[in-house]
JSON list of C-alpha atoms in Angstrom, two decimals:
[
{"chain": "Z", "resi": 1, "resn": "PRO", "atom": "CA", "xyz": [3.28, 0.04, 16.62]},
{"chain": "Z", "resi": 2, "resn": "GLU", "atom": "CA", "xyz": [1.03, 3.15, 15.54]},
{"chain": "Z", "resi": 3, "resn": "PRO", "atom": "CA", "xyz": [2.64, 5.74, 12.63]},
{"chain": "Z", "resi": 4, "resn": "ARG", "atom": "CA", "xyz": [6.05, 7.23, 13.89]},
{"chain": "Z", "resi": 5, "resn": "GLN", "atom": "CA", "xyz": [7.14, 10.00, 10.68]},
{"chain": "Z", "resi": 6, "resn": "ARG", "atom": "CA", "xyz": [4.91, 13.10, 9.67]},
{"chain": "Z", "resi": 7, "resn": "ILE", "atom": "CA", "xyz": [4.10, 12.56, 6.20]},
{"chain": "Z", "resi": 8, "resn": "ASP", "atom": "CA", "xyz": [4.34, 15.59, 3.03]},
{"chain": "Z", "resi": 9, "resn": "ALA", "atom": "CA", "xyz": [0.83, 14.79, 2.73]},
{"chain": "Z", "resi": 10, "resn": "GLY", "atom": "CA", "xyz": [1.19, 16.72, -1.40]},
{"chain": "Z", "resi": 11, "resn": "ARG", "atom": "CA", "xyz": [4.21, 14.43, -1.61]},
{"chain": "Z", "resi": 12, "resn": "PHE", "atom": "CA", "xyz": [3.29, 10.93, -0.82]},
{"chain": "Z", "resi": 13, "resn": "TYR", "atom": "CA", "xyz": [-0.19, 10.90, -2.25]},
{"chain": "Z", "resi": 14, "resn": "SER", "atom": "CA", "xyz": [0.89, 11.82, -5.47]},
{"chain": "Z", "resi": 15, "resn": "GLY", "atom": "CA", "xyz": [1.74, 9.35, -7.90]},
{"chain": "Z", "resi": 16, "resn": "ARG", "atom": "CA", "xyz": [1.72, 5.71, -8.64]},
{"chain": "Z", "resi": 17, "resn": "TRP", "atom": "CA", "xyz": [3.56, 3.10, -5.99]},
{"chain": "Z", "resi": 18, "resn": "HIS", "atom": "CA", "xyz": [4.35, 0.00, -6.34]},
{"chain": "Z", "resi": 19, "resn": "GLU", "atom": "CA", "xyz": [3.29, -2.73, -4.10]},
{"chain": "Z", "resi": 20, "resn": "ILE", "atom": "CA", "xyz": [7.15, -5.10, -3.74]},
{"chain": "Z", "resi": 21, "resn": "ALA", "atom": "CA", "xyz": [5.06, -7.32, -1.04]},
{"chain": "Z", "resi": 22, "resn": "ARG", "atom": "CA", "xyz": [2.03, -8.13, 0.99]},
{"chain": "Z", "resi": 23, "resn": "ARG", "atom": "CA", "xyz": [0.02, -10.05, 3.23]},
{"chain": "Z", "resi": 24, "resn": "PRO", "atom": "CA", "xyz": [-2.29, -12.17, 1.34]},
{"chain": "Z", "resi": 25, "resn": "MET", "atom": "CA", "xyz": [-5.78, -11.48, 0.98]},
{"chain": "Z", "resi": 26, "resn": "TRP", "atom": "CA", "xyz": [-9.14, -12.36, -1.17]},
{"chain": "Z", "resi": 27, "resn": "ILE", "atom": "CA", "xyz": [-8.86, -9.43, -3.35]},
{"chain": "Z", "resi": 28, "resn": "THR", "atom": "CA", "xyz": [-5.46, -10.07, -3.98]},
{"chain": "Z", "resi": 29, "resn": "ASP", "atom": "CA", "xyz": [-5.66, -13.83, -4.93]},
{"chain": "Z", "resi": 30, "resn": "GLY", "atom": "CA", "xyz": [-3.85, -14.14, -8.36]},
{"chain": "Z", "resi": 31, "resn": "CYS", "atom": "CA", "xyz": [-2.43, -10.24, -8.94]},
{"chain": "Z", "resi": 32, "resn": "VAL", "atom": "CA", "xyz": [0.88, -9.74, -9.53]},
{"chain": "Z", "resi": 33, "resn": "ALA", "atom": "CA", "xyz": [2.56, -6.20, -10.92]},
{"chain": "Z", "resi": 34, "resn": "GLY", "atom": "CA", "xyz": [0.34, -5.18, -8.14]},
{"chain": "Z", "resi": 35, "resn": "ALA", "atom": "CA", "xyz": [0.09, -0.46, -7.50]},
{"chain": "Z", "resi": 36, "resn": "THR", "atom": "CA", "xyz": [-1.52, 2.04, -6.07]},
{"chain": "Z", "resi": 37, "resn": "ASP", "atom": "CA", "xyz": [-2.35, 5.79, -7.93]},
{"chain": "Z", "resi": 38, "resn": "TYR", "atom": "CA", "xyz": [-2.77, 8.91, -5.81]},
{"chain": "Z", "resi": 39, "resn": "GLY", "atom": "CA", "xyz": [-4.23, 11.85, -6.34]},
{"chain": "Z", "resi": 40, "resn": "ARG", "atom": "CA", "xyz": [-6.50, 15.18, -5.15]},
{"chain": "Z", "resi": 41, "resn": "GLY", "atom": "CA", "xyz": [-10.17, 14.51, -5.88]},
{"chain": "Z", "resi": 42, "resn": "GLY", "atom": "CA", "xyz": [-12.15, 17.66, -6.85]},
{"chain": "Z", "resi": 43, "resn": "ARG", "atom": "CA", "xyz": [-12.92, 18.51, -3.07]},
{"chain": "Z", "resi": 44, "resn": "GLY", "atom": "CA", "xyz": [-10.13, 17.64, -1.23]},
{"chain": "Z", "resi": 45, "resn": "GLU", "atom": "CA", "xyz": [-9.91, 13.90, -1.09]},
{"chain": "Z", "resi": 46, "resn": "ILE", "atom": "CA", "xyz": [-7.57, 11.46, -1.96]},
{"chain": "Z", "resi": 47, "resn": "THR", "atom": "CA", "xyz": [-8.42, 9.76, -5.07]},
{"chain": "Z", "resi": 48, "resn": "VAL", "atom": "CA", "xyz": [-6.65, 5.95, -4.95]},
{"chain": "Z", "resi": 49, "resn": "LEU", "atom": "CA", "xyz": [-6.89, 3.50, -7.48]},
{"chain": "Z", "resi": 50, "resn": "ASP", "atom": "CA", "xyz": [-5.38, -0.32, -6.83]},
{"chain": "Z", "resi": 51, "resn": "SER", "atom": "CA", "xyz": [-4.73, -2.65, -9.68]},
{"chain": "Z", "resi": 52, "resn": "CYS", "atom": "CA", "xyz": [-2.70, -5.27, -10.43]},
{"chain": "Z", "resi": 53, "resn": "ARG", "atom": "CA", "xyz": [-2.78, -7.89, -13.39]},
{"chain": "Z", "resi": 54, "resn": "GLU", "atom": "CA", "xyz": [-3.97, -11.09, -12.89]},
{"chain": "Z", "resi": 55, "resn": "GLY", "atom": "CA", "xyz": [-1.64, -14.12, -13.58]},
{"chain": "Z", "resi": 56, "resn": "ARG", "atom": "CA", "xyz": [1.16, -11.91, -15.19]},
{"chain": "Z", "resi": 57, "resn": "PRO", "atom": "CA", "xyz": [2.66, -9.08, -15.75]},
{"chain": "Z", "resi": 58, "resn": "ASP", "atom": "CA", "xyz": [1.42, -8.52, -18.54]},
{"chain": "Z", "resi": 59, "resn": "GLY", "atom": "CA", "xyz": [-2.27, -10.71, -18.17]},
{"chain": "Z", "resi": 60, "resn": "PRO", "atom": "CA", "xyz": [-5.53, -7.93, -18.17]},
{"chain": "Z", "resi": 61, "resn": "TRP", "atom": "CA", "xyz": [-6.08, -5.20, -15.53]},
{"chain": "Z", "resi": 62, "resn": "LYS", "atom": "CA", "xyz": [-8.06, -5.67, -12.29]},
{"chain": "Z", "resi": 63, "resn": "THR", "atom": "CA", "xyz": [-8.62, -2.87, -10.32]},
{"chain": "Z", "resi": 64, "resn": "ILE", "atom": "CA", "xyz": [-10.34, -1.29, -7.34]},
{"chain": "Z", "resi": 65, "resn": "GLY", "atom": "CA", "xyz": [-11.25, 2.93, -6.48]},
{"chain": "Z", "resi": 66, "resn": "GLY", "atom": "CA", "xyz": [-12.55, 4.94, -4.41]},
{"chain": "Z", "resi": 67, "resn": "PRO", "atom": "CA", "xyz": [-11.81, 8.12, -2.28]},
{"chain": "Z", "resi": 68, "resn": "GLY", "atom": "CA", "xyz": [-9.59, 8.16, 0.95]},
{"chain": "Z", "resi": 69, "resn": "THR", "atom": "CA", "xyz": [-9.55, 10.21, 3.86]},
{"chain": "Z", "resi": 70, "resn": "ILE", "atom": "CA", "xyz": [-6.60, 11.02, 6.11]},
{"chain": "Z", "resi": 71, "resn": "LEU", "atom": "CA", "xyz": [-7.89, 10.66, 9.67]},
{"chain": "Z", "resi": 72, "resn": "ASP", "atom": "CA", "xyz": [-5.09, 11.93, 11.24]},
{"chain": "Z", "resi": 73, "resn": "PRO", "atom": "CA", "xyz": [-4.45, 15.63, 10.17]},
{"chain": "Z", "resi": 74, "resn": "GLY", "atom": "CA", "xyz": [-0.38, 17.37, 10.37]},
{"chain": "Z", "resi": 75, "resn": "VAL", "atom": "CA", "xyz": [0.64, 14.00, 10.43]},
{"chain": "Z", "resi": 76, "resn": "ASN", "atom": "CA", "xyz": [-1.15, 12.76, 7.11]},
{"chain": "Z", "resi": 77, "resn": "ALA", "atom": "CA", "xyz": [-0.11, 8.97, 7.92]},
{"chain": "Z", "resi": 78, "resn": "LYS", "atom": "CA", "xyz": [-3.70, 7.33, 8.06]},
{"chain": "Z", "resi": 79, "resn": "LEU", "atom": "CA", "xyz": [-5.22, 6.82, 5.89]},
{"chain": "Z", "resi": 80, "resn": "ARG", "atom": "CA", "xyz": [-9.04, 5.54, 5.29]},
{"chain": "Z", "resi": 81, "resn": "VAL", "atom": "CA", "xyz": [-10.69, 4.31, 1.34]},
{"chain": "Z", "resi": 82, "resn": "ASP", "atom": "CA", "xyz": [-14.10, 3.37, 1.03]},
{"chain": "Z", "resi": 83, "resn": "TYR", "atom": "CA", "xyz": [-14.10, 1.70, -1.84]},
{"chain": "Z", "resi": 84, "resn": "THR", "atom": "CA", "xyz": [-17.04, 0.53, -3.66]},
{"chain": "Z", "resi": 85, "resn": "LEU", "atom": "CA", "xyz": [-16.66, -4.01, -5.09]},
{"chain": "Z", "resi": 86, "resn": "TYR", "atom": "CA", "xyz": [-18.45, -4.21, -8.01]},
{"chain": "Z", "resi": 87, "resn": "GLY", "atom": "CA", "xyz": [-19.79, -1.46, -7.72]},
{"chain": "Z", "resi": 88, "resn": "VAL", "atom": "CA", "xyz": [-22.01, -1.65, -5.35]},
{"chain": "Z", "resi": 89, "resn": "ILE", "atom": "CA", "xyz": [-20.79, -3.53, -2.45]},
{"chain": "Z", "resi": 90, "resn": "PRO", "atom": "CA", "xyz": [-19.23, -0.74, 0.01]},
{"chain": "Z", "resi": 91, "resn": "ILE", "atom": "CA", "xyz": [-15.33, -1.66, 1.83]},
{"chain": "Z", "resi": 92, "resn": "ARG", "atom": "CA", "xyz": [-13.93, 1.03, 4.32]},
{"chain": "Z", "resi": 93, "resn": "ARG", "atom": "CA", "xyz": [-10.05, 0.20, 4.92]},
{"chain": "Z", "resi": 94, "resn": "ASP", "atom": "CA", "xyz": [-8.23, 2.29, 6.85]},
{"chain": "Z", "resi": 95, "resn": "TYR", "atom": "CA", "xyz": [-4.10, 2.61, 5.84]},
{"chain": "Z", "resi": 96, "resn": "TRP", "atom": "CA", "xyz": [-1.27, 3.00, 8.24]},
{"chain": "Z", "resi": 97, "resn": "VAL", "atom": "CA", "xyz": [2.12, 4.65, 7.03]},
{"chain": "Z", "resi": 98, "resn": "ILE", "atom": "CA", "xyz": [3.87, 2.40, 9.70]},
{"chain": "Z", "resi": 99, "resn": "GLU", "atom": "CA", "xyz": [7.75, 3.47, 8.40]},
{"chain": "Z", "resi": 100, "resn": "ARG", "atom": "CA", "xyz": [9.09, 5.52, 5.38]},
{"chain": "Z", "resi": 101, "resn": "ALA", "atom": "CA", "xyz": [12.18, 6.26, 3.37]},
{"chain": "Z", "resi": 102, "resn": "PRO", "atom": "CA", "xyz": [13.08, 10.40, 4.27]},
{"chain": "Z", "resi": 103, "resn": "ASP", "atom": "CA", "xyz": [13.20, 10.34, 0.19]},
{"chain": "Z", "resi": 104, "resn": "TYR", "atom": "CA", "xyz": [9.71, 8.69, 0.16]},
{"chain": "Z", "resi": 105, "resn": "SER", "atom": "CA", "xyz": [11.06, 5.97, -2.14]},
{"chain": "Z", "resi": 106, "resn": "TRP", "atom": "CA", "xyz": [9.71, 3.58, 0.30]},
{"chain": "Z", "resi": 107, "resn": "PHE", "atom": "CA", "xyz": [7.25, 2.81, 3.31]},
{"chain": "Z", "resi": 108, "resn": "ILE", "atom": "CA", "xyz": [6.12, -0.06, 4.80]},
{"chain": "Z", "resi": 109, "resn": "SER", "atom": "CA", "xyz": [1.77, 0.12, 5.93]},
{"chain": "Z", "resi": 110, "resn": "ALA", "atom": "CA", "xyz": [0.06, -2.13, 7.73]},
{"chain": "Z", "resi": 111, "resn": "ASP", "atom": "CA", "xyz": [-4.09, -2.01, 9.15]},
{"chain": "Z", "resi": 112, "resn": "PRO", "atom": "CA", "xyz": [-4.03, -1.11, 13.08]},
{"chain": "Z", "resi": 113, "resn": "THR", "atom": "CA", "xyz": [-5.48, -4.60, 13.21]},
{"chain": "Z", "resi": 114, "resn": "PHE", "atom": "CA", "xyz": [-2.07, -6.29, 12.37]},
{"chain": "Z", "resi": 115, "resn": "ARG", "atom": "CA", "xyz": [-3.68, -8.74, 10.06]},
{"chain": "Z", "resi": 116, "resn": "ASP", "atom": "CA", "xyz": [-2.50, -6.59, 6.57]},
{"chain": "Z", "resi": 117, "resn": "LEU", "atom": "CA", "xyz": [1.20, -5.70, 5.72]},
{"chain": "Z", "resi": 118, "resn": "TYR", "atom": "CA", "xyz": [2.43, -4.00, 2.33]},
{"chain": "Z", "resi": 119, "resn": "ILE", "atom": "CA", "xyz": [6.02, -3.03, 1.11]},
{"chain": "Z", "resi": 120, "resn": "PHE", "atom": "CA", "xyz": [5.44, 0.09, -1.31]},
{"chain": "Z", "resi": 121, "resn": "THR", "atom": "CA", "xyz": [8.19, 1.35, -3.34]},
{"chain": "Z", "resi": 122, "resn": "ARG", "atom": "CA", "xyz": [7.76, 4.16, -6.02]},
{"chain": "Z", "resi": 123, "resn": "ASN", "atom": "CA", "xyz": [10.63, 1.54, -8.35]},
{"chain": "Z", "resi": 124, "resn": "PRO", "atom": "CA", "xyz": [9.29, -1.44, -9.09]},
{"chain": "Z", "resi": 125, "resn": "ARG", "atom": "CA", "xyz": [12.45, -2.86, -10.09]},
{"chain": "Z", "resi": 126, "resn": "VAL", "atom": "CA", "xyz": [14.47, -2.88, -6.35]},
{"chain": "Z", "resi": 127, "resn": "SER", "atom": "CA", "xyz": [16.94, -4.76, -5.78]},
{"chain": "Z", "resi": 128, "resn": "PRO", "atom": "CA", "xyz": [16.75, -8.61, -3.68]},
{"chain": "Z", "resi": 129, "resn": "ALA", "atom": "CA", "xyz": [18.58, -6.84, -1.16]},
{"chain": "Z", "resi": 130, "resn": "GLN", "atom": "CA", "xyz": [16.23, -4.22, -0.22]},
{"chain": "Z", "resi": 131, "resn": "VAL", "atom": "CA", "xyz": [13.70, -6.44, -0.10]},
{"chain": "Z", "resi": 132, "resn": "ARG", "atom": "CA", "xyz": [15.23, -7.57, 2.09]},
{"chain": "Z", "resi": 133, "resn": "ARG", "atom": "CA", "xyz": [15.85, -4.90, 4.50]},
{"chain": "Z", "resi": 134, "resn": "LEU", "atom": "CA", "xyz": [12.31, -3.68, 4.22]},
{"chain": "Z", "resi": 135, "resn": "VAL", "atom": "CA", "xyz": [11.23, -6.78, 4.51]},
{"chain": "Z", "resi": 136, "resn": "GLY", "atom": "CA", "xyz": [13.82, -7.40, 8.45]},
{"chain": "Z", "resi": 137, "resn": "ARG", "atom": "CA", "xyz": [11.87, -3.20, 9.13]},
{"chain": "Z", "resi": 138, "resn": "ALA", "atom": "CA", "xyz": [8.88, -5.04, 9.29]},
{"chain": "Z", "resi": 139, "resn": "LYS", "atom": "CA", "xyz": [9.77, -7.54, 11.66]},
{"chain": "Z", "resi": 140, "resn": "ALA", "atom": "CA", "xyz": [11.65, -5.18, 14.15]},
{"chain": "Z", "resi": 141, "resn": "LEU", "atom": "CA", "xyz": [7.87, -3.28, 13.92]},
{"chain": "Z", "resi": 142, "resn": "GLY", "atom": "CA", "xyz": [6.71, -6.20, 15.44]},
{"chain": "Z", "resi": 143, "resn": "TYR", "atom": "CA", "xyz": [4.60, -8.30, 12.12]},
{"chain": "Z", "resi": 144, "resn": "ASP", "atom": "CA", "xyz": [5.00, -11.34, 11.68]},
{"chain": "Z", "resi": 145, "resn": "VAL", "atom": "CA", "xyz": [7.16, -11.36, 7.88]},
{"chain": "Z", "resi": 146, "resn": "GLY", "atom": "CA", "xyz": [6.40, -15.33, 7.58]},
{"chain": "Z", "resi": 147, "resn": "ARG", "atom": "CA", "xyz": [3.13, -14.75, 4.84]},
{"chain": "Z", "resi": 148, "resn": "LEU", "atom": "CA", "xyz": [4.35, -12.22, 3.28]},
{"chain": "Z", "resi": 149, "resn": "GLU", "atom": "CA", "xyz": [3.91, -12.63, -0.48]},
{"chain": "Z", "resi": 150, "resn": "PHE", "atom": "CA", "xyz": [6.62, -11.38, -3.32]},
{"chain": "Z", "resi": 151, "resn": "PRO", "atom": "CA", "xyz": [3.93, -10.75, -6.22]},
{"chain": "Z", "resi": 152, "resn": "ALA", "atom": "CA", "xyz": [5.70, -10.11, -9.63]},
{"chain": "Z", "resi": 153, "resn": "GLN", "atom": "CA", "xyz": [6.72, -6.99, -10.78]},
{"chain": "Z", "resi": 154, "resn": "PRO", "atom": "CA", "xyz": [5.75, -4.84, -14.66]},
{"chain": "Z", "resi": 155, "resn": "ARG", "atom": "CA", "xyz": [9.23, -5.71, -16.96]}
]
């Protein structure tokens, strides 16, 4: 599905979001306590830093980052990020914010191919009931939630 809600870019693309659920992928194998930090770069682009801890919530950091570009100015729900893996391998990823809370406390994100799915919250401590509601929203939007994994969160 296409993003349905406008996003206040200054409010949404700033600060830390905690990864509550995701579909597995090789780059996140063994990752827990995942987060994405957004900020503003010097040329107006959005800076993106994805991080996690390896193996356990107090394990070593694993990070990847790059500049982001809003693909739908005005709506601001489609972001393209140009990562660099190991400092030399370019990786381009598109993320669509499919749904978000009116108070910007959570969002559901996916890529346009339906391959990736993420659920993020501002607070890493969410109740099991809230997680079930968010997973239910993703399912209602047409996503296969059967393969979601729920990495441990920071203490």
